[in-house]
């Protein structure tokens, strides 16, 4: 009779196990939320970086166009020199 009463009462190991399970589930939920926040942050940083690179590329392109318009002969000679060096390196 006493054994039946003790069998009906959950033991400490079962209580500790269920509490640990609930704690683990809460930690997993918090980690998933943190991963979602980090993903959003990385995405925002990537979008911002892409915008900065695009604007810098536009500025450099415009500067190059202005330089070619102002000094076409020196630009042509510089391109020819770079092409010559690349050609020498490609022969090796």
mmCIF file of C-alpha atoms in Angstrom:
data_model
loop_
_atom_site.group_PDB
_atom_site.id
_atom_site.type_symbol
_atom_site.label_atom_id
_atom_site.label_comp_id
_atom_site.label_asym_id
_atom_site.label_seq_id
_atom_site.Cartn_x
_atom_site.Cartn_y
_atom_site.Cartn_z
ATOM 1 C CA UNK A 1 0.000 0.000 0.000
ATOM 2 C CA UNK A 2 2.801 2.404 0.893
ATOM 3 C CA UNK A 3 4.597 1.512 -2.319
ATOM 4 C CA UNK A 4 1.534 2.500 -4.373
ATOM 5 C CA UNK A 5 1.426 5.911 -2.682
ATOM 6 C CA UNK A 6 5.124 6.474 -3.377
ATOM 7 C CA UNK A 7 4.653 5.363 -7.000
ATOM 8 C CA UNK A 8 1.907 7.963 -7.488
ATOM 9 C CA UNK A 9 4.147 10.818 -6.235
ATOM 10 C CA UNK A 10 6.689 11.977 -8.846
ATOM 11 C CA UNK A 11 10.227 11.590 -7.653
ATOM 12 C CA UNK A 12 12.824 14.388 -7.609
ATOM 13 C CA UNK A 13 14.614 13.082 -10.712
ATOM 14 C CA UNK A 14 11.438 13.384 -12.798
ATOM 15 C CA UNK A 15 10.782 16.901 -11.503
ATOM 16 C CA UNK A 16 14.391 17.953 -12.135
ATOM 17 C CA UNK A 17 14.278 16.397 -15.598
ATOM 18 C CA UNK A 18 11.103 18.209 -16.602
ATOM 19 C CA UNK A 19 12.408 21.502 -15.204
ATOM 20 C CA UNK A 20 15.648 21.029 -17.109
ATOM 21 C CA UNK A 21 13.668 20.267 -20.268
ATOM 22 C CA UNK A 22 11.609 23.439 -19.900
ATOM 23 C CA UNK A 23 14.780 25.446 -19.231
ATOM 24 C CA UNK A 24 16.464 23.938 -22.284
ATOM 25 C CA UNK A 25 13.427 24.713 -24.457
ATOM 26 C CA UNK A 26 13.485 28.327 -23.259
ATOM 27 C CA UNK A 27 17.190 28.629 -24.027
ATOM 28 C CA UNK A 28 16.671 27.205 -27.520
ATOM 29 C CA UNK A 29 13.862 29.699 -28.153
ATOM 30 C CA UNK A 30 16.092 32.571 -27.004
ATOM 31 C CA UNK A 31 18.943 31.376 -29.243
ATOM 32 C CA UNK A 32 16.615 31.197 -32.242
ATOM 33 C CA UNK A 33 15.399 34.738 -31.574
ATOM 34 C CA UNK A 34 19.003 35.946 -31.259
ATOM 35 C CA UNK A 35 19.954 34.237 -34.530
ATOM 36 C CA UNK A 36 17.019 35.939 -36.238
ATOM 37 C CA UNK A 37 18.135 39.334 -34.907
ATOM 38 C CA UNK A 38 21.726 38.701 -36.006
ATOM 39 C CA UNK A 39 20.550 37.659 -39.467
ATOM 40 C CA UNK A 40 18.610 40.901 -39.803
ATOM 41 C CA UNK A 41 21.634 42.913 -38.649
ATOM 42 C CA UNK A 42 23.980 41.213 -41.114
ATOM 43 C CA UNK A 43 21.470 41.758 -43.902
ATOM 44 C CA UNK A 44 21.194 45.453 -43.067
ATOM 45 C CA UNK A 45 24.986 45.800 -42.942
ATOM 46 C CA UNK A 46 25.294 44.052 -46.316
ATOM 47 C CA UNK A 47 22.691 46.324 -47.876
ATOM 48 C CA UNK A 48 24.432 49.411 -46.504
ATOM 49 C CA UNK A 49 27.839 48.225 -47.681
ATOM 50 C CA UNK A 50 26.477 47.512 -51.143
ATOM 51 C CA UNK A 51 25.045 51.034 -51.350
ATOM 52 C CA UNK A 52 28.367 52.555 -50.276
ATOM 53 C CA UNK A 53 30.331 50.504 -52.816
ATOM 54 C CA UNK A 54 27.907 51.419 -55.583
ATOM 55 C CA UNK A 55 28.155 55.127 -54.802
ATOM 56 C CA UNK A 56 31.969 54.967 -54.631
ATOM 57 C CA UNK A 57 32.066 53.160 -57.971
ATOM 58 C CA UNK A 58 29.926 55.896 -59.507
ATOM 59 C CA UNK A 59 32.237 58.593 -58.131
ATOM 60 C CA UNK A 60 35.361 56.832 -59.429
ATOM 61 C CA UNK A 61 33.767 56.295 -62.833
ATOM 62 C CA UNK A 62 32.860 59.951 -63.093
ATOM 63 C CA UNK A 63 36.391 61.019 -62.078
ATOM 64 C CA UNK A 64 37.875 58.719 -64.710
ATOM 65 C CA UNK A 65 35.570 60.135 -67.386
ATOM 66 C CA UNK A 66 36.563 63.683 -66.443
ATOM 67 C CA UNK A 67 40.258 62.811 -66.570
ATOM 68 C CA UNK A 68 39.902 61.185 -70.005
ATOM 69 C CA UNK A 69 38.100 64.294 -71.276
ATOM 70 C CA UNK A 70 40.732 66.637 -69.834
ATOM 71 C CA UNK A 71 43.866 64.635 -70.776
ATOM 72 C CA UNK A 72 43.080 62.123 -73.546
ATOM 73 C CA UNK A 73 46.685 61.676 -74.747
ATOM 74 C CA UNK A 74 48.202 60.983 -71.328
ATOM 75 C CA UNK A 75 45.332 58.613 -70.518
ATOM 76 C CA UNK A 76 45.912 56.723 -73.770
ATOM 77 C CA UNK A 77 49.636 56.463 -73.045
ATOM 78 C CA UNK A 78 48.949 55.204 -69.510
ATOM 79 C CA UNK A 79 46.579 52.530 -70.818
ATOM 80 C CA UNK A 80 49.119 51.483 -73.432
ATOM 81 C CA UNK A 81 51.827 51.210 -70.757
ATOM 82 C CA UNK A 82 49.622 49.090 -68.487
ATOM 83 C CA UNK A 83 48.671 46.848 -71.430
ATOM 84 C CA UNK A 84 52.347 46.443 -72.324
ATOM 85 C CA UNK A 85 53.266 45.404 -68.767
ATOM 86 C CA UNK A 86 50.370 42.951 -68.617
ATOM 87 C CA UNK A 87 51.479 41.547 -71.968
ATOM 88 C CA UNK A 88 55.020 41.039 -70.677
ATOM 89 C CA UNK A 89 53.755 39.305 -67.567
ATOM 90 C CA UNK A 90 51.415 37.087 -69.599
ATOM 91 C CA UNK A 91 54.309 35.871 -71.791
ATOM 92 C CA UNK A 92 56.110 34.361 -68.823
#
